[in-house]
Amino acid sequence: MSPQKARWDSSLVFLLFCACSIPKCGSASLQQEQSPQHYFSGLEAGKTSLAFFTPSVSAGTQPFLEQIESSAEALQDYGVSVVKVNCPKEDVSRYCGKENALRKAFLFRGNRLLREFPTDALFDVNSIVANVLFALLFNEVKYIETLADLENIENVLKGKSNMVFAYVPATGTAEHRAVMEAAFVYGTIHQFVLTTEAALLKATSHDDPDVSSAWLSFCHCQRASEPAQPCRRTALAQPLTLLNIHRHLKLMGAPLVTEVAEDPEKISTVHLQLGLPLVFILSQKETYEADRRTAEFVAWQLLGKAGVALLSRDLVDLNVLHRSNVALKTPDEGMPIQYLVLEDTDEIITLVEDKNKVKQIQEDEQEEEEDEDEKENNNQDIQDDQVVEAVSRDKKRELPLEQILVLTEENFHSSLSGAARTVVLFYASWEAVSLAVLRSYSEVAAHLKGTPGVLLSRVNCWDWPGLCSQENVTQFPTMRIYREGQQSVTYGGMWGTEELSSFILLSQVSCPLKLATMGEAEGYLRGDFPPELSSHHHPSLLGVFSTATNEAREAFEEAGNILSGHVRMGMYFEDDALALSQKYSVSPPALLLTRSGGRSVEGIALSKHSVQDMVQMIRYQLLDIFPEITVPNLPQYLQLGKPFLILFSAGDINQMESKEMLKLAKGRPHQTFVACWLNLKKTPVGHGILRTYFSTTPSLPVLLWVNLHAGGQVFKFPSEQSITEMNILSWLEKLQAGLEIPSSTLSEEDWKPPLPAYDFLQMMEPSMPELSPHPGDTPAQQPAQSPGGDTARGASATREEPSQESTAEEVGSSGRGLRGTAPRLAARDKQGKRHSEL
């Protein structure tokens, strides 16, 4: 027997001896009484005895006598004496005169009969001890048969005491004895409940339990303060023996999390004494609340398997790496404490459950300290998620975050009030998408270094969940710009450095920018912008309003507030606004759109005056007429729901092809499809797209008609024909007439991400912020069966607005939802993953 197990046995025996009501010395044996009169006259009040009455020892009773004599010593531990009473032949009393009485054993407390047992129910020592204790503890151990009985007991105990719920396949077994012996010792501390009903065991278990095996669970009803709150249960994972029950109850009675402020080498808890490891969560003052929640979550997951302690770095000088966040102390003597760097709580749990994990983590950390240049590609874990993989492969890179102010609950509001404009990135320090965005954010900080009026800051939502909840941050990462005296603006575009920088700089200028004179308005259309806007080559919108169009002007102003940071917008509503708009063949209210520094201006009449319609129309008008398709802008054009006429090129398309495609896109048929092109040098994913359409990559350039939204048919423009407007329109007419055979047909199977939280395409969809809380409308979807449309090819200076009958667009976000990570972060304020600051 190991020394550790010997300590358990001695501890248990000590408890049992303390619980006994009769002091003992020496070994106990079966007592003999000559007659019933002599036995009854010697009974003492409060003393318990198990008596067997027999006229003589027959062959049939010999096995029973051997077993009951063997049980005498075990029952003596509980203050029960075992007596064999000899019945004279002439005795005709109740216990000796009836033949049936001779086949029973009787349990007395003083002169009062408590229970009589058939001798065939007392077939061995386990059954004798179990049945006797069951009778003695009849009022302490509740026997139940239904789930309603169990729930009633739980409801009575909630907020008061805990419960030990045990299932045994049958009474009189070794497991039944173990439960009753434990109840004899711990019955005054916990409520014991017993059942032999297999149906009840199945009703209380989420899995399919083995009803042939005994089962015990500790129910933490004392922690359930509300009537509707269920009692959390911790099952006994070991076989149901007295030693294991004693060990389990000792662990359940230990503190859930122990806070320590001394050298971990000197710490000893009940877990270490019982042969279990102790996990230390390394904490610091700034992240105490988050670390405490992490420790509690881990403690519940490891309850009965390991202890959890919260160790303050501020109070203990640890000579370990600052990035170490977990320590593991094993019960083995002489083994040093292991200090580790773990990513989340799943790794902590695996660390305890898989002993080989410690060695693996130590080997990984040792490899990381070797030559980084030679080992860089050998020490990385391959991840299923490409974003996690990219972050993992770049994890050795230190981020330059010195110029980004760290915000906490203490300095958040004071920092906002101290700056005219503050950019805040809300993120989670353990989550891959957040870390990827943080890298872009650090590059933005370097790019905007020295820019007046811009303060970049960050909030780690893992360390400060209350602050993020207070600011209604429901997804991370989330970036907002707080302006003094104004409503904050939330970023909703791509997370690249260029996009983030553009958003921050554009947000410095009023949107819309109010112009005071005709000269300023015409200068704005020519490209004369404030310095903050001059370096960004965005299309520019100028809203022109008369004094009689206040409703449209107010909607335009509100749309500008919504689109702030994403769109360059101006507004002119002076007395001569009519003259300005008529110069471009429109009347107020109207939009003037310029795409290339004022060389061409489109006049767009405003027929809809609601904010919702205004935002959607501006989005639609800002789409390029003949766009280059890239990964960032693809969702904008996919959500139009139109077929694609797409030109794949190995580089920039030549001037002739560009001119012909632009003429086609500007013509009336552009209403029914999206004319676009893709540069395989800038967007290499195009090679994979072509291989999906064809078995091999065709010679470039190649023009394709792809209807992703209806049928998935792919048509290839004849390679022997030149790409001209006339040839393309003729080919489209054949498609409409059904005279062309598709080159391939795409599968109807929907693409689905491995997890909802990995649906990055949905996150990318809204390149501009959505109206909240109402989703916006997409531009009208025209019938896909009319690719050719009207063959009239006059260039039009005015693009049509989206129809009112447009379909609702899903409200998306560029961040990962707090509920999408999973235990991973389903209840963010209650459980945790990573607690250390980057």
GROMACS .gro file of C-alpha atoms in nm, residues 365-753:
model
  389
  365GLU     CA    1   0.843   2.598  -2.492
  366GLN     CA    2   1.200   2.470  -2.501
  367GLU     CA    3   1.188   2.447  -2.880
  368GLU     CA    4   1.057   2.805  -2.901
  369GLU     CA    5   1.364   2.928  -2.715
  370GLU     CA    6   1.596   2.769  -2.973
  371ASP     CA    7   1.709   2.929  -3.295
  372GLU     CA    8   1.392   3.100  -3.423
  373ASP     CA    9   1.517   3.136  -3.780
  374GLU     CA   10   1.584   2.763  -3.820
  375LYS     CA   11   1.287   2.633  -3.619
  376GLU     CA   12   1.018   2.883  -3.722
  377ASN     CA   13   0.822   2.644  -3.944
  378ASN     CA   14   0.876   2.337  -3.726
  379ASN     CA   15   0.728   2.454  -3.397
  380GLN     CA   16   0.382   2.557  -3.513
  381ASP     CA   17   0.061   2.373  -3.445
  382ILE     CA   18  -0.147   2.326  -3.757
  383GLN     CA   19  -0.488   2.482  -3.701
  384ASP     CA   20  -0.818   2.402  -3.869
  385ASP     CA   21  -0.908   2.771  -3.885
  386GLN     CA   22  -0.688   2.972  -4.123
  387VAL     CA   23  -0.705   3.286  -3.909
  388VAL     CA   24  -0.591   3.092  -3.602
  389GLU     CA   25  -0.321   2.930  -3.813
  390ALA     CA   26  -0.192   3.266  -3.934
  391VAL     CA   27  -0.184   3.406  -3.580
  392SER     CA   28  -0.016   3.091  -3.450
  393ARG     CA   29   0.258   3.108  -3.712
  394ASP     CA   30   0.328   3.470  -3.623
  395LYS     CA   31   0.300   3.437  -3.247
  396LYS     CA   32   0.671   3.505  -3.183
  397ARG     CA   33   0.645   3.851  -3.328
  398GLU     CA   34   0.626   4.124  -3.067
  399LEU     CA   35   0.363   4.383  -3.153
  400PRO     CA   36   0.467   4.750  -3.129
  401LEU     CA   37   0.182   4.868  -2.908
  402GLU     CA   38   0.363   5.148  -2.724
  403GLN     CA   39   0.169   5.422  -2.904
  404ILE     CA   40  -0.169   5.266  -2.827
  405LEU     CA   41  -0.315   5.372  -2.491
  406VAL     CA   42  -0.440   5.086  -2.270
  407LEU     CA   43  -0.783   5.168  -2.129
  408THR     CA   44  -0.933   5.016  -1.813
  409GLU     CA   45  -1.245   5.073  -1.610
  410GLU     CA   46  -1.050   5.331  -1.409
  411ASN     CA   47  -0.927   5.553  -1.694
  412PHE     CA   48  -1.178   5.489  -1.974
  413HIS     CA   49  -1.412   5.782  -1.922
  414SER     CA   50  -1.140   6.024  -1.818
  415SER     CA   51  -0.939   5.942  -2.132
  416LEU     CA   52  -1.243   6.000  -2.355
  417SER     CA   53  -1.322   6.333  -2.195
  418GLY     CA   54  -0.959   6.443  -2.226
  419ALA     CA   55  -0.943   6.409  -2.606
  420ALA     CA   56  -1.156   6.557  -2.883
  421ARG     CA   57  -1.155   6.228  -3.077
  422THR     CA   58  -1.055   5.886  -2.936
  423VAL     CA   59  -1.032   5.565  -3.136
  424VAL     CA   60  -1.099   5.257  -2.919
  425LEU     CA   61  -1.042   4.895  -3.024
  426PHE     CA   62  -1.238   4.647  -2.812
  427TYR     CA   63  -1.083   4.300  -2.844
  428ALA     CA   64  -1.018   3.971  -2.663
  429SER     CA   65  -0.654   3.891  -2.598
  430TRP     CA   66  -0.691   3.513  -2.647
  431GLU     CA   67  -0.900   3.517  -2.963
  432ALA     CA   68  -0.737   3.474  -3.304
  433VAL     CA   69  -0.940   3.729  -3.502
  434SER     CA   70  -0.881   3.990  -3.233
  435LEU     CA   71  -0.507   3.927  -3.239
  436ALA     CA   72  -0.499   3.950  -3.618
  437VAL     CA   73  -0.683   4.284  -3.605
  438LEU     CA   74  -0.452   4.404  -3.328
  439ARG     CA   75  -0.161   4.360  -3.567
  440SER     CA   76  -0.335   4.578  -3.825
  441TYR     CA   77  -0.416   4.828  -3.552
  442SER     CA   78  -0.050   4.850  -3.451
  443GLU     CA   79   0.039   4.925  -3.814
  444VAL     CA   80  -0.228   5.196  -3.819
  445ALA     CA   81  -0.068   5.348  -3.507
  446ALA     CA   82   0.269   5.362  -3.684
  447HIS     CA   83   0.110   5.505  -3.999
  448LEU     CA   84  -0.081   5.777  -3.811
  449LYS     CA   85   0.199   5.860  -3.568
  450GLY     CA   86   0.207   6.235  -3.517
  451THR     CA   87  -0.132   6.295  -3.677
  452PRO     CA   88  -0.298   6.571  -3.474
  453GLY     CA   89  -0.639   6.504  -3.321
  454VAL     CA   90  -0.610   6.123  -3.325
  455LEU     CA   91  -0.571   5.920  -3.003
  456LEU     CA   92  -0.554   5.542  -3.053
  457SER     CA   93  -0.645   5.320  -2.757
  458ARG     CA   94  -0.752   4.964  -2.681
  459VAL     CA   95  -0.962   4.772  -2.427
  460ASN     CA   96  -0.904   4.403  -2.357
  461CYS     CA   97  -1.260   4.275  -2.314
  462TRP     CA   98  -1.133   3.965  -2.137
  463ASP     CA   99  -0.974   4.169  -1.860
  464TRP     CA  100  -1.254   4.428  -1.850
  465PRO     CA  101  -1.581   4.249  -1.941
  466GLY     CA  102  -1.788   4.489  -1.734
  467LEU     CA  103  -1.658   4.788  -1.929
  468CYS     CA  104  -1.727   4.621  -2.264
  469SER     CA  105  -2.075   4.524  -2.150
  470GLN     CA  106  -2.137   4.879  -2.033
  471GLU     CA  107  -2.036   5.009  -2.377
  472ASN     CA  108  -2.271   4.753  -2.540
  473VAL     CA  109  -1.987   4.573  -2.717
  474THR     CA  110  -2.157   4.252  -2.827
  475GLN     CA  111  -1.894   4.142  -3.079
  476PHE     CA  112  -1.520   4.153  -3.085
  477PRO     CA  113  -1.313   4.294  -3.229
  478THR     CA  114  -1.511   4.621  -3.241
  479MET     CA  115  -1.362   4.961  -3.324
  480ARG     CA  116  -1.534   5.287  -3.233
  481ILE     CA  117  -1.453   5.653  -3.256
  482TYR     CA  118  -1.569   5.863  -2.964
  483ARG     CA  119  -1.614   6.235  -3.033
  484GLU     CA  120  -1.666   6.494  -2.765
  485GLY     CA  121  -2.031   6.587  -2.741
  486GLN     CA  122  -2.136   6.351  -3.025
  487GLN     CA  123  -2.253   5.996  -3.065
  488SER     CA  124  -1.980   5.738  -3.113
  489VAL     CA  125  -1.924   5.587  -3.460
  490THR     CA  126  -1.872   5.211  -3.499
  491TYR     CA  127  -1.648   5.077  -3.774
  492GLY     CA  128  -1.806   4.814  -3.999
  493GLY     CA  129  -1.561   4.751  -4.281
  494MET     CA  130  -1.259   4.534  -4.354
  495TRP     CA  131  -0.984   4.507  -4.094
  496GLY     CA  132  -0.688   4.586  -4.318
  497THR     CA  133  -0.444   4.863  -4.229
  498GLU     CA  134  -0.542   5.079  -4.525
  499GLU     CA  135  -0.916   5.052  -4.453
  500LEU     CA  136  -0.873   5.128  -4.083
  501SER     CA  137  -0.648   5.428  -4.150
  502SER     CA  138  -0.891   5.564  -4.407
  503PHE     CA  139  -1.184   5.530  -4.170
  504ILE     CA  140  -1.003   5.709  -3.887
  505LEU     CA  141  -0.890   6.000  -4.107
  506LEU     CA  142  -1.224   6.039  -4.284
  507SER     CA  143  -1.396   6.046  -3.946
  508GLN     CA  144  -1.203   6.364  -3.859
  509VAL     CA  145  -1.406   6.563  -4.110
  510SER     CA  146  -1.775   6.638  -4.071
  511CYS     CA  147  -1.995   6.409  -4.275
  512PRO     CA  148  -2.157   6.567  -4.460
  513LEU     CA  149  -1.920   6.863  -4.496
  514LYS     CA  150  -2.131   7.179  -4.518
  515LEU     CA  151  -2.017   7.415  -4.798
  516ALA     CA  152  -2.103   7.784  -4.774
  517THR     CA  153  -2.052   7.922  -5.127
  518MET     CA  154  -2.095   7.817  -5.487
  519GLY     CA  155  -1.716   7.838  -5.528
  520GLU     CA  156  -1.657   7.595  -5.239
  521ALA     CA  157  -1.915   7.353  -5.381
  522GLU     CA  158  -1.760   7.355  -5.730
  523GLY     CA  159  -1.412   7.329  -5.578
  524TYR     CA  160  -1.530   7.026  -5.382
  525LEU     CA  161  -1.647   6.864  -5.707
  526ARG     CA  162  -1.309   6.941  -5.867
  527GLY     CA  163  -1.124   6.770  -5.582
  528ASP     CA  164  -1.036   7.062  -5.355
  529PHE     CA  165  -1.068   6.887  -5.019
  530PRO     CA  166  -0.950   6.952  -4.663
  531PRO     CA  167  -0.603   6.806  -4.593
  532GLU     CA  168  -0.756   6.508  -4.407
  533LEU     CA  169  -0.942   6.402  -4.725
  534SER     CA  170  -0.691   6.485  -4.995
  535SER     CA  171  -0.489   6.164  -4.969
  536HIS     CA  172  -0.788   5.933  -5.012
  537HIS     CA  173  -0.910   5.854  -5.360
  538HIS     CA  174  -1.274   5.794  -5.275
  539PRO     CA  175  -1.564   5.896  -5.495
  540SER     CA  176  -1.718   6.218  -5.366
  541LEU     CA  177  -2.086   6.295  -5.315
  542LEU     CA  178  -2.234   6.641  -5.298
  543GLY     CA  179  -2.592   6.680  -5.185
  544VAL     CA  180  -2.769   6.987  -5.330
  545PHE     CA  181  -3.086   7.108  -5.157
  546SER     CA  182  -3.314   7.407  -5.180
  547THR     CA  183  -3.499   7.569  -4.895
  548ALA     CA  184  -3.812   7.378  -4.999
  549THR     CA  185  -3.647   7.035  -4.956
  550ASN     CA  186  -3.580   7.031  -4.584
  551GLU     CA  187  -3.703   6.673  -4.542
  552ALA     CA  188  -3.454   6.538  -4.794
  553ARG     CA  189  -3.175   6.755  -4.649
  554GLU     CA  190  -3.235   6.624  -4.296
  555ALA     CA  191  -3.235   6.263  -4.423
  556PHE     CA  192  -2.909   6.332  -4.609
  557GLU     CA  193  -2.749   6.473  -4.292
  558GLU     CA  194  -2.853   6.168  -4.089
  559ALA     CA  195  -2.724   5.937  -4.364
  560GLY     CA  196  -2.393   6.124  -4.344
  561ASN     CA  197  -2.373   6.058  -3.970
  562ILE     CA  198  -2.431   5.688  -4.032
  563LEU     CA  199  -2.175   5.668  -4.314
  564SER     CA  200  -1.915   5.884  -4.138
  565GLY     CA  201  -1.567   5.746  -4.194
  566HIS     CA  202  -1.669   5.546  -4.500
  567VAL     CA  203  -1.786   5.807  -4.749
  568ARG     CA  204  -1.668   6.151  -4.854
  569MET     CA  205  -1.985   6.362  -4.851
  570GLY     CA  206  -2.054   6.733  -4.890
  571MET     CA  207  -2.375   6.935  -4.872
  572TYR     CA  208  -2.483   7.264  -5.030
  573PHE     CA  209  -2.819   7.428  -4.954
  574GLU     CA  210  -2.773   7.797  -5.023
  575ASP     CA  211  -3.006   8.017  -5.233
  576ASP     CA  212  -2.819   7.942  -5.557
  577ALA     CA  213  -2.840   7.563  -5.508
  578LEU     CA  214  -3.087   7.544  -5.800
  579ALA     CA  215  -2.836   7.694  -6.040
  580LEU     CA  216  -2.567   7.447  -5.931
  581SER     CA  217  -2.787   7.144  -5.975
  582GLN     CA  218  -2.930   7.256  -6.313
  583LYS     CA  219  -2.572   7.280  -6.439
  584TYR     CA  220  -2.571   6.900  -6.419
  585SER     CA  221  -2.927   6.853  -6.552
  586VAL     CA  222  -3.099   6.778  -6.220
  587SER     CA  223  -3.313   6.974  -5.976
  588PRO     CA  224  -3.292   6.985  -5.596
  589PRO     CA  225  -3.294   6.762  -5.407
  590ALA     CA  226  -3.015   6.589  -5.599
  591LEU     CA  227  -2.678   6.422  -5.562
  592LEU     CA  228  -2.371   6.513  -5.763
  593LEU     CA  229  -2.126   6.223  -5.784
  594THR     CA  230  -1.766   6.259  -5.899
  595ARG     CA  231  -1.534   5.962  -5.936
  596SER     CA  232  -1.209   6.097  -6.083
  597GLY     CA  233  -1.117   6.434  -5.937
  598GLY     CA  234  -1.401   6.626  -6.099
  599ARG     CA  235  -1.335   6.520  -6.460
  600SER     CA  236  -1.686   6.377  -6.477
  601VAL     CA  237  -1.986   6.454  -6.259
  602GLU     CA  238  -2.305   6.247  -6.251
  603GLY     CA  239  -2.633   6.410  -6.155
  604ILE     CA  240  -2.869   6.187  -5.956
  605ALA     CA  241  -3.223   6.289  -5.867
  606LEU     CA  242  -3.339   6.210  -5.514
  607SER     CA  243  -3.687   6.064  -5.521
  608LYS     CA  244  -3.682   5.896  -5.179
  609HIS     CA  245  -3.637   6.100  -4.866
  610SER     CA  246  -3.616   5.844  -4.581
  611VAL     CA  247  -3.281   5.790  -4.408
  612GLN     CA  248  -3.295   5.419  -4.482
  613ASP     CA  249  -3.345   5.471  -4.854
  614MET     CA  250  -3.082   5.746  -4.861
  615VAL     CA  251  -2.815   5.522  -4.707
  616GLN     CA  252  -2.891   5.236  -4.941
  617MET     CA  253  -2.895   5.459  -5.247
  618ILE     CA  254  -2.561   5.617  -5.156
  619ARG     CA  255  -2.408   5.274  -5.108
  620TYR     CA  256  -2.539   5.163  -5.443
  621GLN     CA  257  -2.425   5.473  -5.630
  622LEU     CA  258  -2.074   5.448  -5.486
  623LEU     CA  259  -2.021   5.105  -5.638
  624ASP     CA  260  -1.785   5.120  -5.934
  625ILE     CA  261  -1.940   5.092  -6.278
  626PHE     CA  262  -1.680   4.839  -6.397
  627PRO     CA  263  -1.513   4.723  -6.074
  628GLU     CA  264  -1.208   4.511  -6.019
  629ILE     CA  265  -1.324   4.223  -5.799
  630THR     CA  266  -1.109   4.162  -5.491
  631VAL     CA  267  -1.160   3.960  -5.174
  632PRO     CA  268  -1.258   4.272  -4.971
  633ASN     CA  269  -1.516   4.409  -5.214
  634LEU     CA  270  -1.667   4.083  -5.340
  635PRO     CA  271  -1.946   4.072  -5.074
  636GLN     CA  272  -2.069   4.417  -5.183
  637TYR     CA  273  -2.139   4.292  -5.533
  638LEU     CA  274  -2.260   3.945  -5.433
  639GLN     CA  275  -2.536   4.097  -5.222
  640LEU     CA  276  -2.682   4.264  -5.534
  641GLY     CA  277  -2.807   3.919  -5.630
  642LYS     CA  278  -2.719   3.967  -5.999
  643PRO     CA  279  -2.528   3.745  -6.243
  644PHE     CA  280  -2.161   3.830  -6.301
  645LEU     CA  281  -2.008   3.910  -6.639
  646ILE     CA  282  -1.647   3.877  -6.528
  647LEU     CA  283  -1.325   3.914  -6.723
  648PHE     CA  284  -1.033   3.713  -6.581
  649SER     CA  285  -0.694   3.862  -6.665
  650ALA     CA  286  -0.333   3.770  -6.590
  651GLY     CA  287  -0.261   4.136  -6.511
  652ASP     CA  288  -0.405   4.474  -6.594
  653ILE     CA  289  -0.651   4.454  -6.882
  654ASN     CA  290  -0.552   4.641  -7.196
  655GLN     CA  291  -0.698   4.979  -7.283
  656MET     CA  292  -0.919   4.850  -7.564
  657GLU     CA  293  -1.083   4.577  -7.354
  658SER     CA  294  -1.129   4.818  -7.064
  659LYS     CA  295  -1.296   5.074  -7.292
  660GLU     CA  296  -1.535   4.818  -7.443
  661MET     CA  297  -1.630   4.668  -7.107
  662LEU     CA  298  -1.685   5.015  -6.959
  663LYS     CA  299  -1.917   5.106  -7.248
  664LEU     CA  300  -2.109   4.787  -7.187
  665ALA     CA  301  -2.131   4.852  -6.811
  666LYS     CA  302  -2.259   5.208  -6.866
  667GLY     CA  303  -2.528   5.094  -7.107
  668ARG     CA  304  -2.880   5.005  -7.005
  669PRO     CA  305  -2.805   4.629  -6.976
  670HIS     CA  306  -2.591   4.701  -6.670
  671GLN     CA  307  -2.913   4.699  -6.470
  672THR     CA  308  -2.943   4.322  -6.504
  673PHE     CA  309  -2.586   4.204  -6.430
  674VAL     CA  310  -2.253   4.309  -6.277
  675ALA     CA  311  -1.980   4.372  -6.534
  676CYS     CA  312  -1.642   4.335  -6.360
  677TRP     CA  313  -1.291   4.197  -6.392
  678LEU     CA  314  -1.041   4.007  -6.177
  679ASN     CA  315  -0.663   4.042  -6.182
  680LEU     CA  316  -0.509   3.705  -6.101
  681LYS     CA  317  -0.177   3.866  -6.011
  682LYS     CA  318  -0.337   4.080  -5.741
  683THR     CA  319  -0.602   3.823  -5.643
  684PRO     CA  320  -0.442   3.476  -5.680
  685VAL     CA  321  -0.758   3.305  -5.554
  686GLY     CA  322  -0.885   3.355  -5.910
  687HIS     CA  323  -0.675   3.057  -6.019
  688GLY     CA  324  -0.873   2.831  -5.787
  689ILE     CA  325  -1.199   2.980  -5.913
  690LEU     CA  326  -1.109   2.899  -6.273
  691ARG     CA  327  -1.004   2.547  -6.179
  692THR     CA  328  -1.347   2.503  -6.022
  693TYR     CA  329  -1.515   2.621  -6.343
  694PHE     CA  330  -1.290   2.420  -6.575
  695SER     CA  331  -1.071   2.113  -6.539
  696THR     CA  332  -0.768   2.323  -6.635
  697THR     CA  333  -0.702   2.696  -6.632
  698PRO     CA  334  -0.801   2.837  -6.973
  699SER     CA  335  -0.585   3.082  -7.166
  700LEU     CA  336  -0.623   3.440  -7.044
  701PRO     CA  337  -0.797   3.677  -7.073
  702VAL     CA  338  -1.125   3.487  -7.053
  703LEU     CA  339  -1.475   3.636  -7.025
  704LEU     CA  340  -1.737   3.438  -6.832
  705TRP     CA  341  -2.104   3.471  -6.750
  706VAL     CA  342  -2.168   3.321  -6.403
  707ASN     CA  343  -2.510   3.309  -6.241
  708LEU     CA  344  -2.431   3.222  -5.880
  709HIS     CA  345  -2.783   3.298  -5.762
  710ALA     CA  346  -2.985   3.082  -6.001
  711GLY     CA  347  -2.862   2.748  -6.130
  712GLY     CA  348  -2.488   2.814  -6.102
  713GLN     CA  349  -2.432   2.784  -6.478
  714VAL     CA  350  -2.101   2.911  -6.621
  715PHE     CA  351  -2.085   3.026  -6.986
  716LYS     CA  352  -1.756   3.102  -7.160
  717PHE     CA  353  -1.736   3.378  -7.418
  718PRO     CA  354  -1.599   3.238  -7.749
  719SER     CA  355  -1.221   3.274  -7.740
  720GLU     CA  356  -1.203   3.330  -8.117
  721GLN     CA  357  -1.406   3.651  -8.087
  722SER     CA  358  -1.261   3.983  -7.979
  723ILE     CA  359  -1.395   4.139  -7.658
  724THR     CA  360  -1.606   4.424  -7.793
  725GLU     CA  361  -1.934   4.567  -7.680
  726MET     CA  362  -2.112   4.450  -7.997
  727ASN     CA  363  -1.982   4.091  -7.975
  728ILE     CA  364  -2.065   4.062  -7.605
  729LEU     CA  365  -2.422   4.188  -7.652
  730SER     CA  366  -2.475   3.945  -7.939
  731TRP     CA  367  -2.347   3.660  -7.722
  732LEU     CA  368  -2.574   3.764  -7.434
  733GLU     CA  369  -2.875   3.755  -7.666
  734LYS     CA  370  -2.789   3.392  -7.752
  735LEU     CA  371  -2.768   3.313  -7.382
  736GLN     CA  372  -3.111   3.461  -7.330
  737ALA     CA  373  -3.250   3.256  -7.618
  738GLY     CA  374  -3.098   2.934  -7.476
  739LEU     CA  375  -2.869   2.883  -7.774
  740GLU     CA  376  -2.548   2.850  -7.571
  741ILE     CA  377  -2.436   2.543  -7.378
  742PRO     CA  378  -2.286   2.608  -7.033
  743SER     CA  379  -1.920   2.517  -6.990
  744SER     CA  380  -1.992   2.390  -6.638
  745THR     CA  381  -2.253   2.399  -6.364
  746LEU     CA  382  -2.162   2.472  -6.006
  747SER     CA  383  -2.273   2.245  -5.725
  748GLU     CA  384  -2.588   2.348  -5.541
  749GLU     CA  385  -2.430   2.256  -5.208
  750ASP     CA  386  -2.399   2.560  -4.985
  751TRP     CA  387  -2.064   2.657  -4.844
  752LYS     CA  388  -2.075   2.635  -4.468
  753PRO     CA  389  -1.806   2.735  -4.220
   0.00000   0.00000   0.00000
